[in-house]
XYZ file of C-alpha atoms in Angstrom:
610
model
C -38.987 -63.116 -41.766
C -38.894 -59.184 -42.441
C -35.482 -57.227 -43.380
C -35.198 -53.496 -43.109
C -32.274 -51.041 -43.208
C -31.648 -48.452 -40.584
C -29.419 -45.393 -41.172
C -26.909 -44.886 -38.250
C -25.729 -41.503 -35.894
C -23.210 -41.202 -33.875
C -20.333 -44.079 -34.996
C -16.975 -42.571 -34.790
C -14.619 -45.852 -36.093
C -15.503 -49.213 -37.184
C -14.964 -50.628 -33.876
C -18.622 -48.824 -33.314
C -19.830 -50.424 -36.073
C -18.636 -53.888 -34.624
C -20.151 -53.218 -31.264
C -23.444 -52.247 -32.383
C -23.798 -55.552 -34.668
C -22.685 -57.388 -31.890
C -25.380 -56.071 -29.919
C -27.903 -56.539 -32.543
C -27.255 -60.073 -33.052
C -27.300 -60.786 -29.492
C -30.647 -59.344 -29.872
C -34.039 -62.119 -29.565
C -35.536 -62.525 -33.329
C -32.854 -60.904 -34.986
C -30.932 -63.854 -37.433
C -28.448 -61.678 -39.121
C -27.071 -57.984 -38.824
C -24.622 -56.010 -41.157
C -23.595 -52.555 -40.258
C -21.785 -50.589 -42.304
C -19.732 -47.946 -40.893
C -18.529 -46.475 -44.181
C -22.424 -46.009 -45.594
C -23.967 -45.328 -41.651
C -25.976 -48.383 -42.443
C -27.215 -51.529 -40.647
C -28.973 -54.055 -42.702
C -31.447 -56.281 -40.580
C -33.100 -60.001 -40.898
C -35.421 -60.524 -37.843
C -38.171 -62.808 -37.404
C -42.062 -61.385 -37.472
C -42.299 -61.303 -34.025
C -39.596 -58.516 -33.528
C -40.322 -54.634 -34.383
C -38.256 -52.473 -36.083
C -38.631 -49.675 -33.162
C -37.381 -52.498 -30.457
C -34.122 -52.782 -32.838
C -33.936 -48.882 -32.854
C -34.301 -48.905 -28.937
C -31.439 -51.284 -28.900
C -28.974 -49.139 -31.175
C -30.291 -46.176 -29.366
C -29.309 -48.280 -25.763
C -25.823 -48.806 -26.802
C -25.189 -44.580 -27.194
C -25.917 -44.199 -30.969
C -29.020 -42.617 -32.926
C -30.968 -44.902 -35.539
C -34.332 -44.403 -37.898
C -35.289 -46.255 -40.368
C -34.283 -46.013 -44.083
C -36.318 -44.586 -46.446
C -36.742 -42.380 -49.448
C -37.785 -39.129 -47.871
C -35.608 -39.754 -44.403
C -32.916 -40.582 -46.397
C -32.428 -36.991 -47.995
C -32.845 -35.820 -44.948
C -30.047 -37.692 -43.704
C -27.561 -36.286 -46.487
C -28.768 -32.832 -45.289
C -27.552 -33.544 -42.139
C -24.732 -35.474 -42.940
C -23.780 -32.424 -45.097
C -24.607 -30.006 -42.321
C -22.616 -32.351 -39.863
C -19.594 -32.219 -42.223
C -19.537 -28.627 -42.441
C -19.082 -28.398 -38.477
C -16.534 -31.072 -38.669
C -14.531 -28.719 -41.159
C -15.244 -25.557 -39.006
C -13.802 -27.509 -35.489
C -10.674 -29.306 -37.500
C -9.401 -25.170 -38.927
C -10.114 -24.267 -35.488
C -8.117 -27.123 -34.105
C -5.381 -26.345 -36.875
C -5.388 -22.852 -35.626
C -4.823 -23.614 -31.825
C -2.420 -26.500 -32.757
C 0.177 -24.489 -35.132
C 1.808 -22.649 -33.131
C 2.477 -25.785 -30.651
C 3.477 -27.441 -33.966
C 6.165 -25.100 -34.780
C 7.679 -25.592 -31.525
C 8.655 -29.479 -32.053
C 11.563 -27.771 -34.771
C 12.995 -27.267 -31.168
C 12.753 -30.547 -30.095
C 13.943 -32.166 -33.238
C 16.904 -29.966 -33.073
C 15.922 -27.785 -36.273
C 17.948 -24.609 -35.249
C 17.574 -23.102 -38.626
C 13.782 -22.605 -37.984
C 13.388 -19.369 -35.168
C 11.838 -20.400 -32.052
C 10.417 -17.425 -29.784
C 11.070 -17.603 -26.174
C 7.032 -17.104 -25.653
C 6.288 -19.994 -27.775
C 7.817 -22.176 -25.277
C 6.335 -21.034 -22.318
C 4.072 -23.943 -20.440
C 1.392 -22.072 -19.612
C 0.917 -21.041 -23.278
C 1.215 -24.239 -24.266
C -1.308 -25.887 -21.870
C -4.034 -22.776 -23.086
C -3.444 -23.522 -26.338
C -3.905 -27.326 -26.011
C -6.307 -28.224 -24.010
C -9.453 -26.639 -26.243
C -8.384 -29.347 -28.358
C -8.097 -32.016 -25.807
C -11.104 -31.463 -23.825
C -13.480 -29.361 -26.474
C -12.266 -30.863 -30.088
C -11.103 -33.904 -28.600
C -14.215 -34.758 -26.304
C -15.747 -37.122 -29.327
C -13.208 -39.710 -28.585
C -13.999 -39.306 -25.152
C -17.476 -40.058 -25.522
C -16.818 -42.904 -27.791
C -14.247 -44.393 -25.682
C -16.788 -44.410 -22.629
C -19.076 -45.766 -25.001
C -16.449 -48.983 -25.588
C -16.000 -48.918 -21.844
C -18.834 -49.780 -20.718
C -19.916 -52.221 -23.083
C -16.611 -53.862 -22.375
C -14.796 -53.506 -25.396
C -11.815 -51.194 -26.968
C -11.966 -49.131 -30.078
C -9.971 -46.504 -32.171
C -11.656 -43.873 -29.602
C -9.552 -45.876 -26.416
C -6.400 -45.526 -28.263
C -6.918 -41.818 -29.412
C -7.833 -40.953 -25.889
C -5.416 -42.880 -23.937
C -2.501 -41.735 -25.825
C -3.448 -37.847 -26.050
C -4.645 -37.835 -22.287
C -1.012 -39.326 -21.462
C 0.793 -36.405 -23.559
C -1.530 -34.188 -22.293
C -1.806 -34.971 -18.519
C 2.302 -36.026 -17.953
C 2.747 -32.356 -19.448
C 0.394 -31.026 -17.145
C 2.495 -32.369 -14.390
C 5.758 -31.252 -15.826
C 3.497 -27.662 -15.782
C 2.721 -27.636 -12.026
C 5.998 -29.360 -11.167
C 7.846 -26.218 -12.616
C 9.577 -28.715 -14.960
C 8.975 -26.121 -17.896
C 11.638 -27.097 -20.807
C 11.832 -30.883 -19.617
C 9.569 -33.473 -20.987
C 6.160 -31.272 -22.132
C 4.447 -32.940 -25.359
C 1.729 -30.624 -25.361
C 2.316 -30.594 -28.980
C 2.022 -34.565 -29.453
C -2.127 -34.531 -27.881
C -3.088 -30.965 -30.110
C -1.298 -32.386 -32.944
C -2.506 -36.192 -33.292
C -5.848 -35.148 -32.456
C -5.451 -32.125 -35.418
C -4.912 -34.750 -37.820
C -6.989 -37.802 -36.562
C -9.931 -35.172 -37.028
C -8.441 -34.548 -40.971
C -8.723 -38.781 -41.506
C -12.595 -37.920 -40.403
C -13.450 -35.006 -42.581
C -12.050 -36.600 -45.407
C -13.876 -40.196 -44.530
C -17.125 -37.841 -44.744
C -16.123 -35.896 -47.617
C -15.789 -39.589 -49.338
C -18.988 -41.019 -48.174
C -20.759 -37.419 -49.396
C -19.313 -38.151 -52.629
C -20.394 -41.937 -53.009
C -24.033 -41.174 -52.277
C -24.452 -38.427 -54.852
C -24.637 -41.565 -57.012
C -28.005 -42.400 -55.036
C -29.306 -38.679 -55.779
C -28.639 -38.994 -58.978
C -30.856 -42.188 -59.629
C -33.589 -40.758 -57.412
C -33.689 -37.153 -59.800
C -34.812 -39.341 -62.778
C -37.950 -39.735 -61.442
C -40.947 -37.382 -61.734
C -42.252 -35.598 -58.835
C -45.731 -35.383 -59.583
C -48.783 -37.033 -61.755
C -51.733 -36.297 -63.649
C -54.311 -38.541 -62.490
C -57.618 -39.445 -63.218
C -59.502 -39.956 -59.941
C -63.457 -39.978 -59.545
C -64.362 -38.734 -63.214
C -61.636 -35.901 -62.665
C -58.152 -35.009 -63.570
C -55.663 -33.926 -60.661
C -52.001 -33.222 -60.273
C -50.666 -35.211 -57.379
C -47.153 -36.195 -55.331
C -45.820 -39.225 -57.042
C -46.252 -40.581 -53.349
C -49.832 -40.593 -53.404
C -49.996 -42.129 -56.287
C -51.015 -46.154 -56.324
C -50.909 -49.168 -58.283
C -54.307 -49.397 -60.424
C -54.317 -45.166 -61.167
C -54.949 -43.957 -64.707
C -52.813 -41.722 -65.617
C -52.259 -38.846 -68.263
C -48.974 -38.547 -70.138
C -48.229 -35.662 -72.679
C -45.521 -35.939 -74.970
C -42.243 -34.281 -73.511
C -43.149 -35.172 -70.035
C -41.416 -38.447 -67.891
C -43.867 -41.745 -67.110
C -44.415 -41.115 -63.286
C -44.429 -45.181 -62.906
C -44.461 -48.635 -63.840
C -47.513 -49.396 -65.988
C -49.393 -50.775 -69.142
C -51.024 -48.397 -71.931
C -54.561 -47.906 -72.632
C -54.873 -45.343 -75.137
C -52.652 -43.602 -77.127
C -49.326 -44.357 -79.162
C -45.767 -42.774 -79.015
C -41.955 -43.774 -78.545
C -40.222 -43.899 -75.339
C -36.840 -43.038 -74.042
C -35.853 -46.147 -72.000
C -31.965 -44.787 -71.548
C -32.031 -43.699 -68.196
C -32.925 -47.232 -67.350
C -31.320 -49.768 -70.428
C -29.132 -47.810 -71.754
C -30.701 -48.038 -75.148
C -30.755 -44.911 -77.345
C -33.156 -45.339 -79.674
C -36.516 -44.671 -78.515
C -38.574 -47.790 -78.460
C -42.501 -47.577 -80.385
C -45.260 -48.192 -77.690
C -48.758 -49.045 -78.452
C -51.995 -49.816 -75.912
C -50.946 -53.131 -73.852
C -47.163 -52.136 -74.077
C -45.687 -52.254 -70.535
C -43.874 -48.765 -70.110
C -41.678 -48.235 -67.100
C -41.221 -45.006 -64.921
C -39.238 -42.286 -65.278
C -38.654 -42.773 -68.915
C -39.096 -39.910 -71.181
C -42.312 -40.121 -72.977
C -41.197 -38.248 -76.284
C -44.252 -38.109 -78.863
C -47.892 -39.034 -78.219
C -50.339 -38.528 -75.439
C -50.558 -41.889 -73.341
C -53.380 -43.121 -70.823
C -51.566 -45.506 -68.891
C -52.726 -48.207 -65.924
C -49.963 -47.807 -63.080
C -48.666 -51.461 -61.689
C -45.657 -50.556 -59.835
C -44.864 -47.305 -57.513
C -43.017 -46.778 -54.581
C -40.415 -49.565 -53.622
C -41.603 -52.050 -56.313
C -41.000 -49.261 -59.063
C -37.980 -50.132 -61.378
C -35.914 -47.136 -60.610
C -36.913 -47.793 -56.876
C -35.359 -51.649 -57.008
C -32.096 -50.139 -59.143
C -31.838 -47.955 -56.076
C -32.095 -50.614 -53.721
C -29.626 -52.535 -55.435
C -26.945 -49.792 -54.916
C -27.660 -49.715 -51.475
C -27.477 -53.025 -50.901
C -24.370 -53.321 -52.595
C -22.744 -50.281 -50.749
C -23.919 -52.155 -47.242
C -23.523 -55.857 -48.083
C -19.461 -56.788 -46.616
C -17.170 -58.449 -49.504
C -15.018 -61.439 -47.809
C -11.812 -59.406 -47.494
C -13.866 -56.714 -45.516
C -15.447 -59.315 -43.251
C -11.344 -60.696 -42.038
C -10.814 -57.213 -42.014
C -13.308 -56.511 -39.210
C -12.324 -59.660 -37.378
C -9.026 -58.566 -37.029
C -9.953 -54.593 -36.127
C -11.822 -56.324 -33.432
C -9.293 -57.624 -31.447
C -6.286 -54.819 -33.214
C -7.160 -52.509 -30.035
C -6.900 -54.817 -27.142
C -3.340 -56.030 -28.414
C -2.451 -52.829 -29.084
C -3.279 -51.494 -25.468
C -1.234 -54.474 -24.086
C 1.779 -53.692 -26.906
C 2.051 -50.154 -25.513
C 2.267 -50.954 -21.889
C 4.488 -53.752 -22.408
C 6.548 -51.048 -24.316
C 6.405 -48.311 -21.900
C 7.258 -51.087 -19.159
C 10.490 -52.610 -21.223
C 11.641 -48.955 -22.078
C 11.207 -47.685 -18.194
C 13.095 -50.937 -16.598
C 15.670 -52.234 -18.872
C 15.913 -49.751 -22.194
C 16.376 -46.476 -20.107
C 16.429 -46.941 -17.163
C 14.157 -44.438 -15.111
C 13.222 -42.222 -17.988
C 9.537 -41.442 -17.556
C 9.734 -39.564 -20.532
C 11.307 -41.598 -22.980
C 9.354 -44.564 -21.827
C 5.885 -42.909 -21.805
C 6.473 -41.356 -25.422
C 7.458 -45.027 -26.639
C 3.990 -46.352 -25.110
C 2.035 -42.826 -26.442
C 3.846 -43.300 -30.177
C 2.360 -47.457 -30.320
C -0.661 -46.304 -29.459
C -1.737 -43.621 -31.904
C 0.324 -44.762 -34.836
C -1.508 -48.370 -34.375
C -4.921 -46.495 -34.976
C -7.193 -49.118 -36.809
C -9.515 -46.348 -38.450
C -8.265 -47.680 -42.032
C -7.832 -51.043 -41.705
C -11.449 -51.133 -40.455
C -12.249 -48.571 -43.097
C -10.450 -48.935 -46.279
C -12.589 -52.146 -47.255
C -16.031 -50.616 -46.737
C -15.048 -47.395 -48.078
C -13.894 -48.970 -51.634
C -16.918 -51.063 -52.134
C -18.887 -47.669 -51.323
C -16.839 -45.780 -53.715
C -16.593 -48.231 -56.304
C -20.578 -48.984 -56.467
C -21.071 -45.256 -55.895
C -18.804 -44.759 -59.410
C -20.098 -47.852 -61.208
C -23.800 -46.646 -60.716
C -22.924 -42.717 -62.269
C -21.706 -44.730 -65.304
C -24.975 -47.286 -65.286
C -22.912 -50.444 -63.798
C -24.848 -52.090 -60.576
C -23.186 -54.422 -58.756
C -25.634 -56.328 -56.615
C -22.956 -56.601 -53.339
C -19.373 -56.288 -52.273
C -18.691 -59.436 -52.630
C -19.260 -59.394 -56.857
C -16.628 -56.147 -57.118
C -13.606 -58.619 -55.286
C -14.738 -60.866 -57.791
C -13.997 -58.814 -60.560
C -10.432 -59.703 -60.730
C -11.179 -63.208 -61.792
C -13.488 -62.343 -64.408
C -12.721 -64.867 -67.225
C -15.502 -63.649 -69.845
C -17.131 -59.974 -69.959
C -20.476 -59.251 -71.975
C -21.059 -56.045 -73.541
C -24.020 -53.867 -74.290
C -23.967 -52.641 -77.985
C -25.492 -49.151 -78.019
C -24.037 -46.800 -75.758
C -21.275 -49.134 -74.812
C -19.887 -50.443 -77.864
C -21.314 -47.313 -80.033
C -21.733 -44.121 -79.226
C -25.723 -44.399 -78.690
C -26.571 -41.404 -81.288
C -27.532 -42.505 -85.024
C -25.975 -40.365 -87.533
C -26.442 -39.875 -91.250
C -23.943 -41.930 -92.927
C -24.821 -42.082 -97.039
C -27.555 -39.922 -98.825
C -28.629 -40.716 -102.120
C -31.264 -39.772 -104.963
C -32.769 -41.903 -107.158
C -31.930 -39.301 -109.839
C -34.957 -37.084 -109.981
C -33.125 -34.622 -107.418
C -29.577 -33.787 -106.374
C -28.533 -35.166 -103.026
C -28.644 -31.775 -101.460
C -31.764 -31.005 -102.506
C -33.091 -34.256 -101.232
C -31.586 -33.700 -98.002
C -33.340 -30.136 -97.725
C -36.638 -31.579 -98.413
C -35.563 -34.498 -95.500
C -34.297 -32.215 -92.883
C -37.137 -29.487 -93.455
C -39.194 -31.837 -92.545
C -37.695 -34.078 -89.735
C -36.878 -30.662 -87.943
C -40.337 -30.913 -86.700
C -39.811 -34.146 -85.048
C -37.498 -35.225 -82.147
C -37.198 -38.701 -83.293
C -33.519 -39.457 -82.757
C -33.551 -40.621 -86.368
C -35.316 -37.660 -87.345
C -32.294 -35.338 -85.506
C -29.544 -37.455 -87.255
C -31.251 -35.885 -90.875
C -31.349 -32.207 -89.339
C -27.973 -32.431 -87.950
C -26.729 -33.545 -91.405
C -28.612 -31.152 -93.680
C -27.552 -28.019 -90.903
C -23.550 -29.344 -91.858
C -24.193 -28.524 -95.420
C -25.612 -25.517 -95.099
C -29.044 -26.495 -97.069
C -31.530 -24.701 -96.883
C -34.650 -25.029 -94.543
C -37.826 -24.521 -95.606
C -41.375 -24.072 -94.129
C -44.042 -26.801 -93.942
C -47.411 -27.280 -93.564
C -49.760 -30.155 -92.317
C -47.101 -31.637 -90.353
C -48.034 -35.488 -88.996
C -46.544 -38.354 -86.995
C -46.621 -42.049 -87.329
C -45.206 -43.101 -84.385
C -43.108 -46.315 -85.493
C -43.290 -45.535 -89.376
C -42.343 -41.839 -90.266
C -43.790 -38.283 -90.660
C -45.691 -36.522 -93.725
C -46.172 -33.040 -94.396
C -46.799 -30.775 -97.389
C -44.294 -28.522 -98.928
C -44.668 -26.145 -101.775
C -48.260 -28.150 -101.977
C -46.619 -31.506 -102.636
C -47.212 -34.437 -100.111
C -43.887 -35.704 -98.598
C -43.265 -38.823 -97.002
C -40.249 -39.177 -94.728
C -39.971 -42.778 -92.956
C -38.825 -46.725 -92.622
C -39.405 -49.299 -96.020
C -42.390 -50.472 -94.263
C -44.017 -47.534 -93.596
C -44.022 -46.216 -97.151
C -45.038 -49.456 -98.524
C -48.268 -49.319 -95.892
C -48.775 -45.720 -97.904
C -49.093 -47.296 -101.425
C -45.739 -45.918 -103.077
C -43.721 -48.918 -104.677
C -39.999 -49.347 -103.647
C -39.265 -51.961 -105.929
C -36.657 -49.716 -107.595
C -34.728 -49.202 -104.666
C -35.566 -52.657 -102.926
C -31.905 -53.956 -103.375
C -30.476 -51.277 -102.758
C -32.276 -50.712 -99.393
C -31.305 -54.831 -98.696
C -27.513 -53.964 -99.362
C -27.730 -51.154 -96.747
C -29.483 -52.930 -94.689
C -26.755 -55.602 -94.627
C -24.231 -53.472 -93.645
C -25.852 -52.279 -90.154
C -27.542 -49.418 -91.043
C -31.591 -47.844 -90.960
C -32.705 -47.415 -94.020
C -35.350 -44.212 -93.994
C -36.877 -43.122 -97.727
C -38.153 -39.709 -98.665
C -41.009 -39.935 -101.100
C -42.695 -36.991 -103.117
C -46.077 -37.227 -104.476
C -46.171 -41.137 -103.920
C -42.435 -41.684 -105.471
C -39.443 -42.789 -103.869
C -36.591 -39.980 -104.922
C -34.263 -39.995 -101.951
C -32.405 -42.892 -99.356
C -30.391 -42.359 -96.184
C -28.932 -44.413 -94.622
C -28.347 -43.994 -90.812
C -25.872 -45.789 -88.410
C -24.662 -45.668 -84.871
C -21.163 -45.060 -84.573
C -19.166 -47.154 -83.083
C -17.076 -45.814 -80.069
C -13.190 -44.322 -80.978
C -11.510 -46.035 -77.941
C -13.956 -49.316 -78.663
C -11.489 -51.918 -80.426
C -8.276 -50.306 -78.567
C -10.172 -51.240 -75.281
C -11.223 -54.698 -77.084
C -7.788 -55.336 -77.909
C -6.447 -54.909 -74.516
C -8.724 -56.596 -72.705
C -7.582 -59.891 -74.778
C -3.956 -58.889 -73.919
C -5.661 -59.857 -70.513
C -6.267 -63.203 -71.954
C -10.525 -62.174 -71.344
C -12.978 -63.432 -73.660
C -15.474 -60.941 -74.841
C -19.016 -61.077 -76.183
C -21.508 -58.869 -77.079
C -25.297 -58.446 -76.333
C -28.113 -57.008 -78.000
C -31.863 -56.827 -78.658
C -30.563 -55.709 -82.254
C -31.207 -57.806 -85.413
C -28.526 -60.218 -86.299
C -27.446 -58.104 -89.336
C -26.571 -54.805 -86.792
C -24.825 -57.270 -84.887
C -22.784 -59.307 -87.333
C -21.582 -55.913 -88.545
C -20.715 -54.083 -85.800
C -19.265 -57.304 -84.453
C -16.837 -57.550 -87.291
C -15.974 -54.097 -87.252
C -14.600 -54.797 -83.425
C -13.604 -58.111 -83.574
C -16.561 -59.540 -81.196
C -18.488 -62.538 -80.552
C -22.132 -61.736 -80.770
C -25.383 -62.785 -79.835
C -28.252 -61.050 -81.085
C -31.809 -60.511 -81.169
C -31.781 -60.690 -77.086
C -34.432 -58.779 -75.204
C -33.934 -56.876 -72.100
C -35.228 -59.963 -69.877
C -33.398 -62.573 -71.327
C -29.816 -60.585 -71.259
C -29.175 -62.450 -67.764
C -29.960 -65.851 -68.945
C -27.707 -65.008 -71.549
C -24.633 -63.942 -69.875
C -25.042 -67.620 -68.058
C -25.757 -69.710 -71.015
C -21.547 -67.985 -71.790
């Protein structure tokens, strides 16, 4: 069994998107097919012995383009789609130009006297030049489409479009020829309705070109080339040619072009753009490091494992697509009942035109065929086929930009009977960006002058710890001052000399490995500790004379939001690979159950142990 997903030309309402599934499943191997009008989208399950370029044939058989779905194809596809909605926009002011002046007449026939009508205005012969560019030039798409129904047997939003305008257009046509000129001409009706039909579709597109900037987004993380060791040599290559088994060469500063496991070299990591985590996380050789994280100190030799559609970022993607194509319940009863909405309505207006001619009025063409004209293009079903789609597309589109992947329509309707939401901590909860909280010396200094020493040094490093110091010391105005022999630890701290004294700048741990005794400051370190917060010492010349103690903040609107969501009667819980001190803290501060000490692979098992 093979699935693929093939990007869509040429649908005009979801009646198209109906017909084409329809056709697909009626197709030999296929088992299911899903197309998705609002994303241009039809995701395929068909057995081995099928080929995705007979299912393409098939699409392209029943009047509409296809190709398959992928990476490259599907940029090109927003360039086109964005190049496509650019004409749309140029042929609905051009339609809004010929249809004005036709509009301005109908204060005539709704008896607006107020509002000057010119005699010239009024003339049939302007009229019909002036409306049929937009019948038979703007308006020939829902020709095509209805044609399209036609002759697969079927009815869509195209029929009704068509049927109604041609009526307007072609019974004021007669009137024309007939000499009839002030009686019973609704040249204005077919320029008008077709004038702001073509509005719904610019702004459907507009909407869809919104929803898939989420997509670019995701895809711009990534790195666009690699430094690769191939055949004893190094060489910069596409991330496409790049395979599973590669060496490659990261410098600090530069993004992990993919999925992998170290070799050589030590650093930290940015993982945010993937868990959301600010704090850069210490990697060593066998560490697994994924791609398009931001490789922020050492040089790294890494083994790839994963590229292309196996690639972390590349499943993430996958998952918003799949959620932007897979139908929700409500959207499936939706399109069973926009598939037979145009039939009925077809029968509705003649039975309307037919009760208005014989019994309502008597003999009044007119009257009876505006009646029928008025059910059929105010009983359009472009939204009740499109709403559903386009909200799932909208809301997965939105929930992605702000890092929340919802693996299918189906899990956003669900939403509304959540009973118990889990919460990241950092970045969620807290703001994601450590910050100096207390500074004290052990006595042999003042606190500012510690702090100088601290932040002349940490300037040097972009540690996020490191940056919390600087930003602190640059508040108080110390003063920064030049050092020399500048090292990093990666996981521990940083040393350097100043004013030919050795400084030490880092965790508990890491000045205990370098032989200077915290006993002094032990408890006070525990206490600190305790309350949440990293603990970094600065030594000088093998003696403890400074302690900081450094905190993520949690979030202003955090407990308000907390607080209302209980008003919802939700319980709430919260997440994280943090110790259980960090946790219990912060989880007291908001008022939180808490589990803690979770890593990134067990957050799922979890959420369903809750």
């Amino acid at each position: 069994m093979k699935n693929t997903t093939l990007e869509i030309t040429g649908m005009t309402c979801a009646n198209c998107a109906l017909r084409i599934e329809k056709g697909l499943a009626r197709f030999p191997g296929v088992q299911s097919a899903t197309v998705n009008f609002a994303m241009e989208t039809a995701s395929l399950k068909f057995q081995d012995g099928t080929s995705t370029s007979q299912l393409i044939d098939r699409i392209r058989s029943l009047g509409y383009g296809a190709r398959e779905q992928t990476d490259s194809n599907h940029e090109a596809g927003e360039q086109e789609r964005l190049r496509s909605y650019r004409r749309m926009l140029w042929t609905w002011l051009a339609s809004v130009l010929l249809s004005a002046p036709l509009a301005y007449t109908m204060g005539a026939h709704l008896g607006l006297e107020f509002l000057p009508v010119p005699e010239w205005l009024m003339n049939p012969w302007l009229q019909l030049t002036l409306a049929a560019p937009v019948q038979f030039i703007i308006g020939w798409r829902f020709y095509a489409g209805a044609f399209r129904a036609i002759m697969d047997g079927s009815a869509n939003m195209d029929t009704l479009v068509s049927v109604g305008t041609s009526a307007a257009f072609f019974y004021s046509l007669y009137q024309t020829l007939e000499g009839n000129a002030h009686h019973g001409l609704y040249y204005e009706t077919s320029a008008v309705l077709i004038t702001l039909i073509l509005l719904g579709k610019l702004m459907e597109a507009r909407a869809r070109g919104r929803t898939s900037s989420a997509i670019r987004k995701l895809l711009q993380l990534q790195a666009s080339t690699a430094l690769v060791e191939r055949d004893g040599r190094e060489m910069v290559l596409p991330l496409e040619e790049v395979h599973a088994g590669d060496i490659l060469r990261v410098r600090a500063g530069e993004i992990i072009p993919a999925d992998g496991t170290i070799l050589e070299g030590e650093s930290a990591v940015n993982e945010s753009m993937i868990t959301g985590e600010s704090l850069p996380v210490e990697k060593k050789p066998g560490d697994s490091v994924i791609g398009s994280t931001l490789n922020q100190f050492g040089f790294l030799r890494i083994r790839t494992e994963k590229v292309g559609s196996n690639a972390t970022l590349a499943r993430i993607v996958r998952a918003v697509r799949e959620a932007q194509s897979v139908r929700a319940p409500i959207q499936r009863f939706a399109d069973r009942v926009s598939a037979i909405f145009t039939p009925t309505i077809l029968l509705a207006s003649a039975v309307t035109f037919l009760v208005w001619y014989f019994f309502l009025e008597p003999q009044s063409l007119s009257g009876a065929l505006e009646k029928a004209i008025a059910v059929l293009v105010i009983a359009c079903p472009c939204a009740l086929g499109l709403a559903t789609p386009t909200s799932i597309m909208a809301g997965s589109g939105r929930g992605a930009e702000l890092g929340v992947l919802f693996r299918g329509g189906e899990h956003i309707e669900r939403a509304g009977s959540v009973q118990v939401i889990a919460l990241d901590k950092t970045g969620t909860l807290t703001r994601g960006e450590p910050k100096l909280q207390i500074s004290e010396s052990t006595g042999l200094r003042s606190v500012p002058e510690i702090l100088a020493l601290a932040a002349s040094i940490e300037r040097n490093s972009e540690h996020p710890l490191a940056q919390s110091i600087l930003l602190a010391g640059k508040a108080e105005n110390v003063d920064l001052m030049a050092v020399e022999d500048f090292k990093v630890f990666p996981g521990g701290g940083v040393e350097a000399t100043l004013s030919g004294k050795t400084i030490l700048v880092g965790s508990p741990l890491f000045t205990e490995s370098r032989n200077i005794d915290i006993a002094a400051v032990s408890e006070r370190v525990e206490d600190l500790e305790a309350r949440g917060m990293t603990v970094v010492l600065l030594s000088v010349e093998q003696q403890v004379e400074g302690i900081f103690g450094i905190a993520d903040e949690i979030r202003p609107e955090a407990i308000p939001v907390m607080q209302e969501l209980r008003k919802l009667g939700l319980e709430l819980a919260m997440i994280t690979g943090d110790n259980r001190r960090t946790a219990a803290v912060i989880a007291e501060q908001i008022g939180i159950d808490y589990i803690a000490e979770v890593k990134p692979e067990e957050k799922a098992q979890a959420i369903q142990e809750l």
